[in-house]
Coordinates of C-alpha atoms and ligand atoms in Angstrom, one line a residue:
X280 CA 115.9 193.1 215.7
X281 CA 119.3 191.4 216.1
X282 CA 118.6 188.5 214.3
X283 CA 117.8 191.1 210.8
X284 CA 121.6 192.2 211.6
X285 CA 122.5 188.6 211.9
X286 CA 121.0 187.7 208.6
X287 CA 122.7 191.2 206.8
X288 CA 125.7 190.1 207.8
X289 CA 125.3 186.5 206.9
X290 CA 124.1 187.7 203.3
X291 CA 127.0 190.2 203.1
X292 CA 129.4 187.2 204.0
X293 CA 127.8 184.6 201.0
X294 CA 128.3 188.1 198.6
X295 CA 132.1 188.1 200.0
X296 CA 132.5 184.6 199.2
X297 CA 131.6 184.8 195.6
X298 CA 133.5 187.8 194.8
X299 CA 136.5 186.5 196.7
X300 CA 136.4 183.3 194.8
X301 CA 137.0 184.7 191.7
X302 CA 139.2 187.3 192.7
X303 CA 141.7 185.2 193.6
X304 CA 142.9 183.5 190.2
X305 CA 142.8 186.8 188.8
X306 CA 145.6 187.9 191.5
X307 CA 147.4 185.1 191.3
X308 CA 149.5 186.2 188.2
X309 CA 150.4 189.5 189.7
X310 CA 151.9 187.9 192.5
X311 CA 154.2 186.0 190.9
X312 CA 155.5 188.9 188.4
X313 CA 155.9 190.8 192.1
X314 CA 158.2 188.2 193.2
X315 CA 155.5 187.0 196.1
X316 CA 155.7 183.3 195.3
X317 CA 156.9 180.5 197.5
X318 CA 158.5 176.7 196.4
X319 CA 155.7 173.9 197.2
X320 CA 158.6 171.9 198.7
X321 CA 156.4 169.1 198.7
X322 CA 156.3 168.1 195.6
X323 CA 158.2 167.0 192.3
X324 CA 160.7 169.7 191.0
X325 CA 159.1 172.3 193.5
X326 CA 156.2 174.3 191.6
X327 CA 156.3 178.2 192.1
X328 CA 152.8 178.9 193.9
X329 CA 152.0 182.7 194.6
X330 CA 152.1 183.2 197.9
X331 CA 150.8 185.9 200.6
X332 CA 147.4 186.0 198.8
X333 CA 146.2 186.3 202.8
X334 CA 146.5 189.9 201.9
X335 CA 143.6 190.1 199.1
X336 CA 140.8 188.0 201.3
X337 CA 142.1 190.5 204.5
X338 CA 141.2 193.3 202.6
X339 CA 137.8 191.4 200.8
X340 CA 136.9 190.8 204.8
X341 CA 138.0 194.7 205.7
X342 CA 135.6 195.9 202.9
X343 CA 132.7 193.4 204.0
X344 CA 133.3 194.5 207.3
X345 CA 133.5 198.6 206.8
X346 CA 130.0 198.0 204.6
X347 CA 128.8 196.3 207.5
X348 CA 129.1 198.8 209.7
X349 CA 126.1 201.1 209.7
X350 CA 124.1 198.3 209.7
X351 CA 123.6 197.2 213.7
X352 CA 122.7 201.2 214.3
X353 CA 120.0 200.9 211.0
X354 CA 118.4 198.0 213.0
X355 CA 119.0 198.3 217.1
X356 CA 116.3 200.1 218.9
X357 CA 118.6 201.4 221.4
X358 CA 120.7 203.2 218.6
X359 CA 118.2 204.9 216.1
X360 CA 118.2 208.4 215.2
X361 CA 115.3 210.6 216.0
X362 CA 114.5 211.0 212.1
X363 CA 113.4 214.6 213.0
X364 CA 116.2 215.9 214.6
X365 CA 118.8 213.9 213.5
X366 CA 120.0 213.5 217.2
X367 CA 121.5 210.0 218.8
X368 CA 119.3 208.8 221.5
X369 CA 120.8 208.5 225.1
X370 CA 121.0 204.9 224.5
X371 CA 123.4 204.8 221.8
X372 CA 126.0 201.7 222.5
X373 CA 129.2 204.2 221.5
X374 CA 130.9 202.1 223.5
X375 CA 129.9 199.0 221.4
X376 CA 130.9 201.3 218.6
X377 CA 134.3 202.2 219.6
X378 CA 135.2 198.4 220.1
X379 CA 134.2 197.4 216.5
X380 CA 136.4 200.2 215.3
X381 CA 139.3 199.1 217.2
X382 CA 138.3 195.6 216.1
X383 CA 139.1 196.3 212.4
X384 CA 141.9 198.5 213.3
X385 CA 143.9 195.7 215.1
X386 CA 143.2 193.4 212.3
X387 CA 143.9 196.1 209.9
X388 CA 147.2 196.7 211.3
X389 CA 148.0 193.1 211.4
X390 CA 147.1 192.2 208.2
X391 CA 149.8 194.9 207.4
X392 CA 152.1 193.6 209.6
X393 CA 151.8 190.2 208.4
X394 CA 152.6 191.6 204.6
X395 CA 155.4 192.9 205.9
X396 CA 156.7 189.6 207.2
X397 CA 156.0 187.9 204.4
X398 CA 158.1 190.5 202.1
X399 CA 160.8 191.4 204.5
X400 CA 160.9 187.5 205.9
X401 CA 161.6 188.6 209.6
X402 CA 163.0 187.0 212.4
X403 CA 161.4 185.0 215.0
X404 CA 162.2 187.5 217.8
X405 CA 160.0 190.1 215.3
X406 CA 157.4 187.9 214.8
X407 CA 156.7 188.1 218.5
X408 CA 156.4 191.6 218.7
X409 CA 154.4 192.3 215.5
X410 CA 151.0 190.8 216.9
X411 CA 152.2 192.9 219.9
X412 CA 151.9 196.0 218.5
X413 CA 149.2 195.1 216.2
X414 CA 146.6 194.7 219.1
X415 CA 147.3 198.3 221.0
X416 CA 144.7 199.8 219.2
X417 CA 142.4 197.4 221.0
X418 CA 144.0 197.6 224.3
X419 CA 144.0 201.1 224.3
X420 CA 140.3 201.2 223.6
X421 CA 139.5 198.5 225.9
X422 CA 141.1 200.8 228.4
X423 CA 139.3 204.5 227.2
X424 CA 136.1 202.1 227.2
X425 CA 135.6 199.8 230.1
X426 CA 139.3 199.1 232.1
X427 CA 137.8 196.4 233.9
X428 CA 140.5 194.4 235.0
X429 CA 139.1 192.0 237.5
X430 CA 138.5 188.4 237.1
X431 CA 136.4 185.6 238.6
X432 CA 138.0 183.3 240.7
X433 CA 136.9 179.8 240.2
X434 CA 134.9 178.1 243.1
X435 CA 137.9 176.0 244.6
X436 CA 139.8 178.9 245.4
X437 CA 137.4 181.6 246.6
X438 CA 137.8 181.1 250.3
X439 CA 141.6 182.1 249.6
X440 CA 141.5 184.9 246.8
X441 CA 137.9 186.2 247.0
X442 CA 134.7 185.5 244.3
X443 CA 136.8 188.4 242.2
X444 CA 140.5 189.7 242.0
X445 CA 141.8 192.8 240.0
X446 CA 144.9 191.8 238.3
X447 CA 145.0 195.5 237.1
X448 CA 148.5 195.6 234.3
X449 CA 148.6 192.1 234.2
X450 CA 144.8 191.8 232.5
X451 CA 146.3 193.9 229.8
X452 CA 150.0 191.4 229.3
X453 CA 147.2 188.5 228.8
X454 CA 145.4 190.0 226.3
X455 CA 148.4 191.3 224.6
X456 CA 149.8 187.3 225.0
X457 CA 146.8 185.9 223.4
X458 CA 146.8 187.6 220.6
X459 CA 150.8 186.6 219.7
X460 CA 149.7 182.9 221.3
X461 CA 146.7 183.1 218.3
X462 CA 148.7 184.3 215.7
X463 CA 152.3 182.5 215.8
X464 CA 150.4 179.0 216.7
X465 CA 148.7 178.5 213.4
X466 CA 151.5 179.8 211.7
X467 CA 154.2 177.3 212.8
X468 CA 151.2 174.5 213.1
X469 CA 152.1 175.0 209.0
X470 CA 153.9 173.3 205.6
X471 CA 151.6 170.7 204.1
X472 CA 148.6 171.9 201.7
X473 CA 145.7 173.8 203.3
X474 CA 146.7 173.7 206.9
X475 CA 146.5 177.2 207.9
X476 CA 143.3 177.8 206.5
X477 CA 141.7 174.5 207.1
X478 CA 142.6 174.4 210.9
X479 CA 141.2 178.4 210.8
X480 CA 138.2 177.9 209.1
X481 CA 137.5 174.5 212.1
X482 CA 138.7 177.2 214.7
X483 CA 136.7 179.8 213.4
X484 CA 132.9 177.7 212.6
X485 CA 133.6 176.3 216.4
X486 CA 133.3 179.6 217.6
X487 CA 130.4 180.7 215.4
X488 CA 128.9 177.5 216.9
X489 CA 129.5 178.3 220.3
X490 CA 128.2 182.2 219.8
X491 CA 125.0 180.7 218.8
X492 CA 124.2 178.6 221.6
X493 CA 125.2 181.1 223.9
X494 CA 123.1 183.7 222.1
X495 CA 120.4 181.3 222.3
X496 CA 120.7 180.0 226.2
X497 CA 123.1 182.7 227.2
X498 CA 123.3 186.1 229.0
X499 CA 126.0 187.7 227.3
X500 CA 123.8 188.4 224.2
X501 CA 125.7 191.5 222.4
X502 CA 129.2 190.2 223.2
X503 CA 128.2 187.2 220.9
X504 CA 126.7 189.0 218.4
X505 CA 129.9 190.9 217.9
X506 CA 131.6 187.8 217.3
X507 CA 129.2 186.2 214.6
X508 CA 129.6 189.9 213.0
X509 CA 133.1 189.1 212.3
X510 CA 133.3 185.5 212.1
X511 CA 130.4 185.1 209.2
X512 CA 132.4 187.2 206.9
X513 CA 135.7 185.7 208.2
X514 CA 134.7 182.3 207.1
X515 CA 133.5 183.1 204.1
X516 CA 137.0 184.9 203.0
X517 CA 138.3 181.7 204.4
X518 CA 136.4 179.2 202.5
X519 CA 137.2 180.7 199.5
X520 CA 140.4 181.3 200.0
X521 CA 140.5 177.3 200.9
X522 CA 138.9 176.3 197.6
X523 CA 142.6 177.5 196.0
X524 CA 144.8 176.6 198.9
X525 CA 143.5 173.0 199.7
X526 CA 145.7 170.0 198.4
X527 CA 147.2 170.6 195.5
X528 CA 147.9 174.1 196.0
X529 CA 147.2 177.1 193.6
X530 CA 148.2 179.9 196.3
X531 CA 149.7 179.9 199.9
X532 CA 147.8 181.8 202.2
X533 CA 151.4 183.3 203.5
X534 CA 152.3 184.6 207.0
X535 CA 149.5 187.4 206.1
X536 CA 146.6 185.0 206.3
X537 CA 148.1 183.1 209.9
X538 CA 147.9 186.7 211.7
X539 CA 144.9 188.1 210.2
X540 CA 142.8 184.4 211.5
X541 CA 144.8 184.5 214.5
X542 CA 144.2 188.5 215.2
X543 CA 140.6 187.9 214.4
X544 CA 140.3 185.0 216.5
X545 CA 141.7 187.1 219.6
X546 CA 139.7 190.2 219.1
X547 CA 136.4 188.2 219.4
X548 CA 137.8 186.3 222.5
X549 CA 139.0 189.7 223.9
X550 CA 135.8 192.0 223.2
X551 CA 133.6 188.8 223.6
X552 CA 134.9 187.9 227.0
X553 CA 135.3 184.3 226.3
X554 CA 139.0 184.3 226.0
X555 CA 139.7 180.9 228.0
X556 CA 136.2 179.0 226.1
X557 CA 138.6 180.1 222.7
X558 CA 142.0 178.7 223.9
X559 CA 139.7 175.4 224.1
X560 CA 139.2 175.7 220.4
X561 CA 143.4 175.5 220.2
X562 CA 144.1 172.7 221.8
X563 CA 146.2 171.4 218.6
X564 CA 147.5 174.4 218.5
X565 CA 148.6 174.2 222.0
X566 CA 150.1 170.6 221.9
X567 CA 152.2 171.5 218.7
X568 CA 153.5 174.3 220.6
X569 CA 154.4 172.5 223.6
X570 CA 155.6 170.2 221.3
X571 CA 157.9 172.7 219.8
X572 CA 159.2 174.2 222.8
X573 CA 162.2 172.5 223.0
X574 CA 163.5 173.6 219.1
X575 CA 161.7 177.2 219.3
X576 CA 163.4 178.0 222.3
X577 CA 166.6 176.4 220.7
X578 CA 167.4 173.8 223.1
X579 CA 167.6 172.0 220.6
X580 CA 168.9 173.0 216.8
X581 CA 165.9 174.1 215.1
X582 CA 166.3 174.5 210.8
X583 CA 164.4 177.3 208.9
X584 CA 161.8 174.5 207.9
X585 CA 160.1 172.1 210.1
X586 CA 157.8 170.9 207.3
X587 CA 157.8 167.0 206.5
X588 CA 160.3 165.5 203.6
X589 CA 158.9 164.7 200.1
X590 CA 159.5 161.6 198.4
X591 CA 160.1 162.0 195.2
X592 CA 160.0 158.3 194.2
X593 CA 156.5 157.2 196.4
X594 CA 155.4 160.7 196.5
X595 CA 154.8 160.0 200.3
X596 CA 156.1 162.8 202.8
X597 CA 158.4 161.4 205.7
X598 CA 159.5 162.9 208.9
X599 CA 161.9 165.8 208.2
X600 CA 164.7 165.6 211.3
X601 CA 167.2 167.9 213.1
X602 CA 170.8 166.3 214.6
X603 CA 172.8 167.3 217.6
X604 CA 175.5 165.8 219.9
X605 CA 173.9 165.0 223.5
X606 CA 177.1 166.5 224.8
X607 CA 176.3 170.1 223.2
X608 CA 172.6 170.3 224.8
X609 CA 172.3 172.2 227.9
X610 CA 170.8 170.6 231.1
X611 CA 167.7 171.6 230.6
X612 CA 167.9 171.0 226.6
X613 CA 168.6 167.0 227.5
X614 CA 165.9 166.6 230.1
X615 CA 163.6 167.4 227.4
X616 CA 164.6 165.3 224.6
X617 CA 164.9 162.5 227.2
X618 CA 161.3 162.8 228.2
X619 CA 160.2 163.0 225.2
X620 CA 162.3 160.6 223.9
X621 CA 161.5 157.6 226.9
X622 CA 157.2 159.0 226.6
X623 CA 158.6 157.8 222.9
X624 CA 157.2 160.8 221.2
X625 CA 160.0 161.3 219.1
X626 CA 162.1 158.8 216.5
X627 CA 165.7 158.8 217.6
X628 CA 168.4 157.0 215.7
X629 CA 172.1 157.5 217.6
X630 CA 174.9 157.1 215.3
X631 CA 178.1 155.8 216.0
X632 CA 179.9 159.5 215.8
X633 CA 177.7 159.9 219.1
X634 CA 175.4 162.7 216.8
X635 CA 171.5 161.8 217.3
X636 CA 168.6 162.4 214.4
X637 CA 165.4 163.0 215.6
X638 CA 162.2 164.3 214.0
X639 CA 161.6 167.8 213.8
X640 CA 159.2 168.4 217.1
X641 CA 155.8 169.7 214.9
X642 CA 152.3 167.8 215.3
X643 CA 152.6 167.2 211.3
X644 CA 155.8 165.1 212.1
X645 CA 154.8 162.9 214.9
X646 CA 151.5 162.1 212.5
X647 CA 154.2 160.8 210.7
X648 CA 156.4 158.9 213.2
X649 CA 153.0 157.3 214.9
X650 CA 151.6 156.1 210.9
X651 CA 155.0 156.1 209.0
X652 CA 155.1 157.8 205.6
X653 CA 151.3 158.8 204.4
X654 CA 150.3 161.1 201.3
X655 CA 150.4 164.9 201.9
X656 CA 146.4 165.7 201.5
X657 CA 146.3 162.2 204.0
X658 CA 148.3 164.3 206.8
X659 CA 145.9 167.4 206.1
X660 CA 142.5 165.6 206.7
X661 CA 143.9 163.5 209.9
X662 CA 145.4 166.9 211.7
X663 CA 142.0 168.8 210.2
X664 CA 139.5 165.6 212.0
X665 CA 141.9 165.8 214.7
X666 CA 140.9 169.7 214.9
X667 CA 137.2 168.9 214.8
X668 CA 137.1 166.4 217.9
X669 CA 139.3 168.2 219.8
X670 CA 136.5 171.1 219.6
X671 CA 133.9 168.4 220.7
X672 CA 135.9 167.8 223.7
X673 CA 136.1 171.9 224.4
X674 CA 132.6 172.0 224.4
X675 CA 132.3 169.1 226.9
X676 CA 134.8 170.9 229.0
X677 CA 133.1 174.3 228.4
X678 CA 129.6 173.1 229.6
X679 CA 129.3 170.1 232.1
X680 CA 132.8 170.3 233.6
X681 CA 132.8 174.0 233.8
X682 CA 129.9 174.4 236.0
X683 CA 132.4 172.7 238.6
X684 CA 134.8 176.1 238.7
X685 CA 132.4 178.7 238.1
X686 CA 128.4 179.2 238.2
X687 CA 126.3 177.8 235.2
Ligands
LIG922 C1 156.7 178.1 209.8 C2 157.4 177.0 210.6 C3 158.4 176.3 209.6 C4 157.5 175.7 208.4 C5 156.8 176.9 207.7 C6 155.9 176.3 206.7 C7 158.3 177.0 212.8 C8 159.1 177.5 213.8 N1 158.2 177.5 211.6 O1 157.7 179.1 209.5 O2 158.9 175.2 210.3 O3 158.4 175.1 207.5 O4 156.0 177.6 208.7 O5 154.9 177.2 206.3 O6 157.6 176.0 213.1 N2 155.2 175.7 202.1 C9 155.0 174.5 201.4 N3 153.8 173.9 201.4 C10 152.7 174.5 202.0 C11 152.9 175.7 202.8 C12 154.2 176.2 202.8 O7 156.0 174.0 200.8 O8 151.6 173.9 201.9 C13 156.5 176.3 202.2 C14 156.7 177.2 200.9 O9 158.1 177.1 200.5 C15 156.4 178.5 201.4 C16 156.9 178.4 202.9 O10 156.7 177.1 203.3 O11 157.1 179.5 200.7 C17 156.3 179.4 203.8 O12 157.0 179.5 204.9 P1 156.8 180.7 206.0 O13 155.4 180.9 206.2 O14 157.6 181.9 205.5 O15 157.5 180.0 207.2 P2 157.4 180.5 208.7 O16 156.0 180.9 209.0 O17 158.5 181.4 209.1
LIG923 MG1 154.2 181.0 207.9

């Protein structure tokens, strides 16, 4: 019967589309008067665009998601209720149940977290902790539910460690990690028009792909189920949300709509046990924060805004750049910039005062210092191909290399 719950939910996430579609330019006024609005800093004299509106399609996908819930125990065998007595067979999944409850509860909260952000403007050092706090629910659940800690060891190192180890705590820091890895890497992979959703909405269809073959060739059948419960109705929030947010920009999606993919994203990685298949599907993600290490971690000076600069004249963006003396960089701080520098992934320009520019250390600037100045919606749809073939490659590591650590 699971593929009737896969087509209820599919139909519940085309209804979500529609409605969200044209709720947003009906909430895009209110914003505004509320003071929610950011500057699109790249372009002429700066437009006012309503921003946060992450917050509406979170709660369109909370809605599609509570209505969705009766429906897997309407259709599952296993979960049906003797119509004469009203009583839950032994086979109920509350288990299953629980999960999807603490599901929407960590999403939940981190929608509200990440509205908070976005009106408060917090720190770095609280952005950390937000998807932190956000995911207890689920960690708490995970540990009522299953607390299964232990871990497969790949092949290679099985005649040292064991076929399985119980890393006990440190199962729980990972998870906890992911879900701030998720969350703050698509929001600082971020600035240029349709970014966050467009790399979410690639993220998100990858996985949907993947949970198919899997639930066609696969064991794990109701783990990936779960995740095309939540990811049908997330992409359709997503795409609609994208129809406004793609180049030019009517809203911005806001820090709201970054932790709410990101939280997502985690959750089915999490409860779907695939957590290392989905950090494939963030390769970008991953090289723009490895890329960033060096300015996040302030070895070297890092501005409020890493975005690209706008020409006003060619209406071209250009590398936006930070400046420091080598002298004021710590040890560590100039190893970095000279490896990056001599691998030449970064522009550097000394100046005769000794001070050195460089670009700002984001994927969306080294587009620009490998191609020189390009359009804005020109950056989007290279870093957004870029997305897609890097999820070709996770499959190919996924499936034939894989079989070389674990078993098919
Ligand atoms: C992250 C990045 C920051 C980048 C910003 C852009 C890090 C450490 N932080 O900060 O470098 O500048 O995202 O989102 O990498 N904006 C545009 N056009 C867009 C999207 C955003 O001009 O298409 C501007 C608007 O002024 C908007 C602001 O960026 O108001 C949103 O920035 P915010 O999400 O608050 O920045 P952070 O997530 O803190
Ligand atoms: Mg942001």
């Amino acid at each position: 019967m699971s593929s009737v719950t896969i087509a209820i939910s599919g139909l519940i996430a085309v209804c979500t589309y529609f409605v969200t579609v044209r709720m947003i330019p009906r909430f895009k006024d209110m914003f505004i008067k509320a003071g929610l609005f950011g500057k699109d800093l790249c372009k002429r004299d700066n437009p006012q665009v309503p921003e946060s509106l992450g917050v509406l399609i979170g709660c369109t996908f909370l809605v599609a998601m509570f209505l969705f819930i009766p429906i897997p125990y309407t259709f599952e065998e296993s979960a049906l209720f003797d119509i004469k007595t009203g009583a839950k067979p032994a086979t109920f999944p509350h288990e299953k149940f629980a999960e999807m409850i603490a599901a929407l509860l960590s999403i939940c909260c981190m929608i509200l977290l990440g509205f908070a952000d976005d009106v408060l403007d917090l720190r770095w050092r609280h952005k950390l902790l937000l998807p932190t706090m956000a995911t207890l629910p689920l960690l708490m659940v995970y540990y009522v539910n299953f607390n299964i800690t232990t871990v497969i060891m790949p092949k290679f190192v099985r005649s040292l460690l064991g076929y399985s180890l119980d890393i006990g705590v440190f199962y729980y820091i990972y998870m906890g990690m992911l879900a701030v890895f998720c969350t703050n890497a698509i929001n600082i992979l971020a600035g240029i028009n349709g970014l966050e959703v467009g790399q979410s909405i690639v993220i998100g269809a990858s996985i949907l792909f993947y949970n198919v073959i899997e639930l066609a060739f696969g064991h794990q059948v109701d783990c990936h189920k779960f995740s095309i419960y939540l990811m049908l109705p997330f992409l359709a929030v997503s795409l609609a949300l994208w129809k406004y947010n793609k180049y030019p920009s009517q809203v911005f999606v806001g820090d709201t709509y970054c932790y709410f993919a990101g939280m997502t994203f985690a959750v089915v990685g999490i409860l779907g046990h695939f957590s290392k298949t989905l950090l494939l599907f963030f390769i970008p993600q991953i090289l723009n924060f490895l890329y960033s290490v060096p300015q996040l971690f302030h070895f070297v000076p890092c501005p409020r805004h890493r975005l690209p600069k706008y020409d006003v004249r060619t209406e071209l963006l250009h590398i936006s750049t930070t400046e420091f003396h080598l002298k004021d960089l710590n040890p560590l701080g100039l190893l970095m910039v000279r490896i990056l520098k001599n691998l030449k992934l970064i522009s550097w320009q000394e100046q005769v005062d000794g001070r050195v520019i460089t670009n700002n250390f984001t994927l969306i600037n080294f587009v620009l210092v490998l191609f020189g100045p390009v359009h804005e919606s020109v950056v989007t749809q290279f870093l957004l191909g870029f997305q897609v073939i890097c999820t070709l490659c996770a499959l190919i590591i996924r499936y034939p290399l894989a079989s070389y650590f674990y078993e098919a």
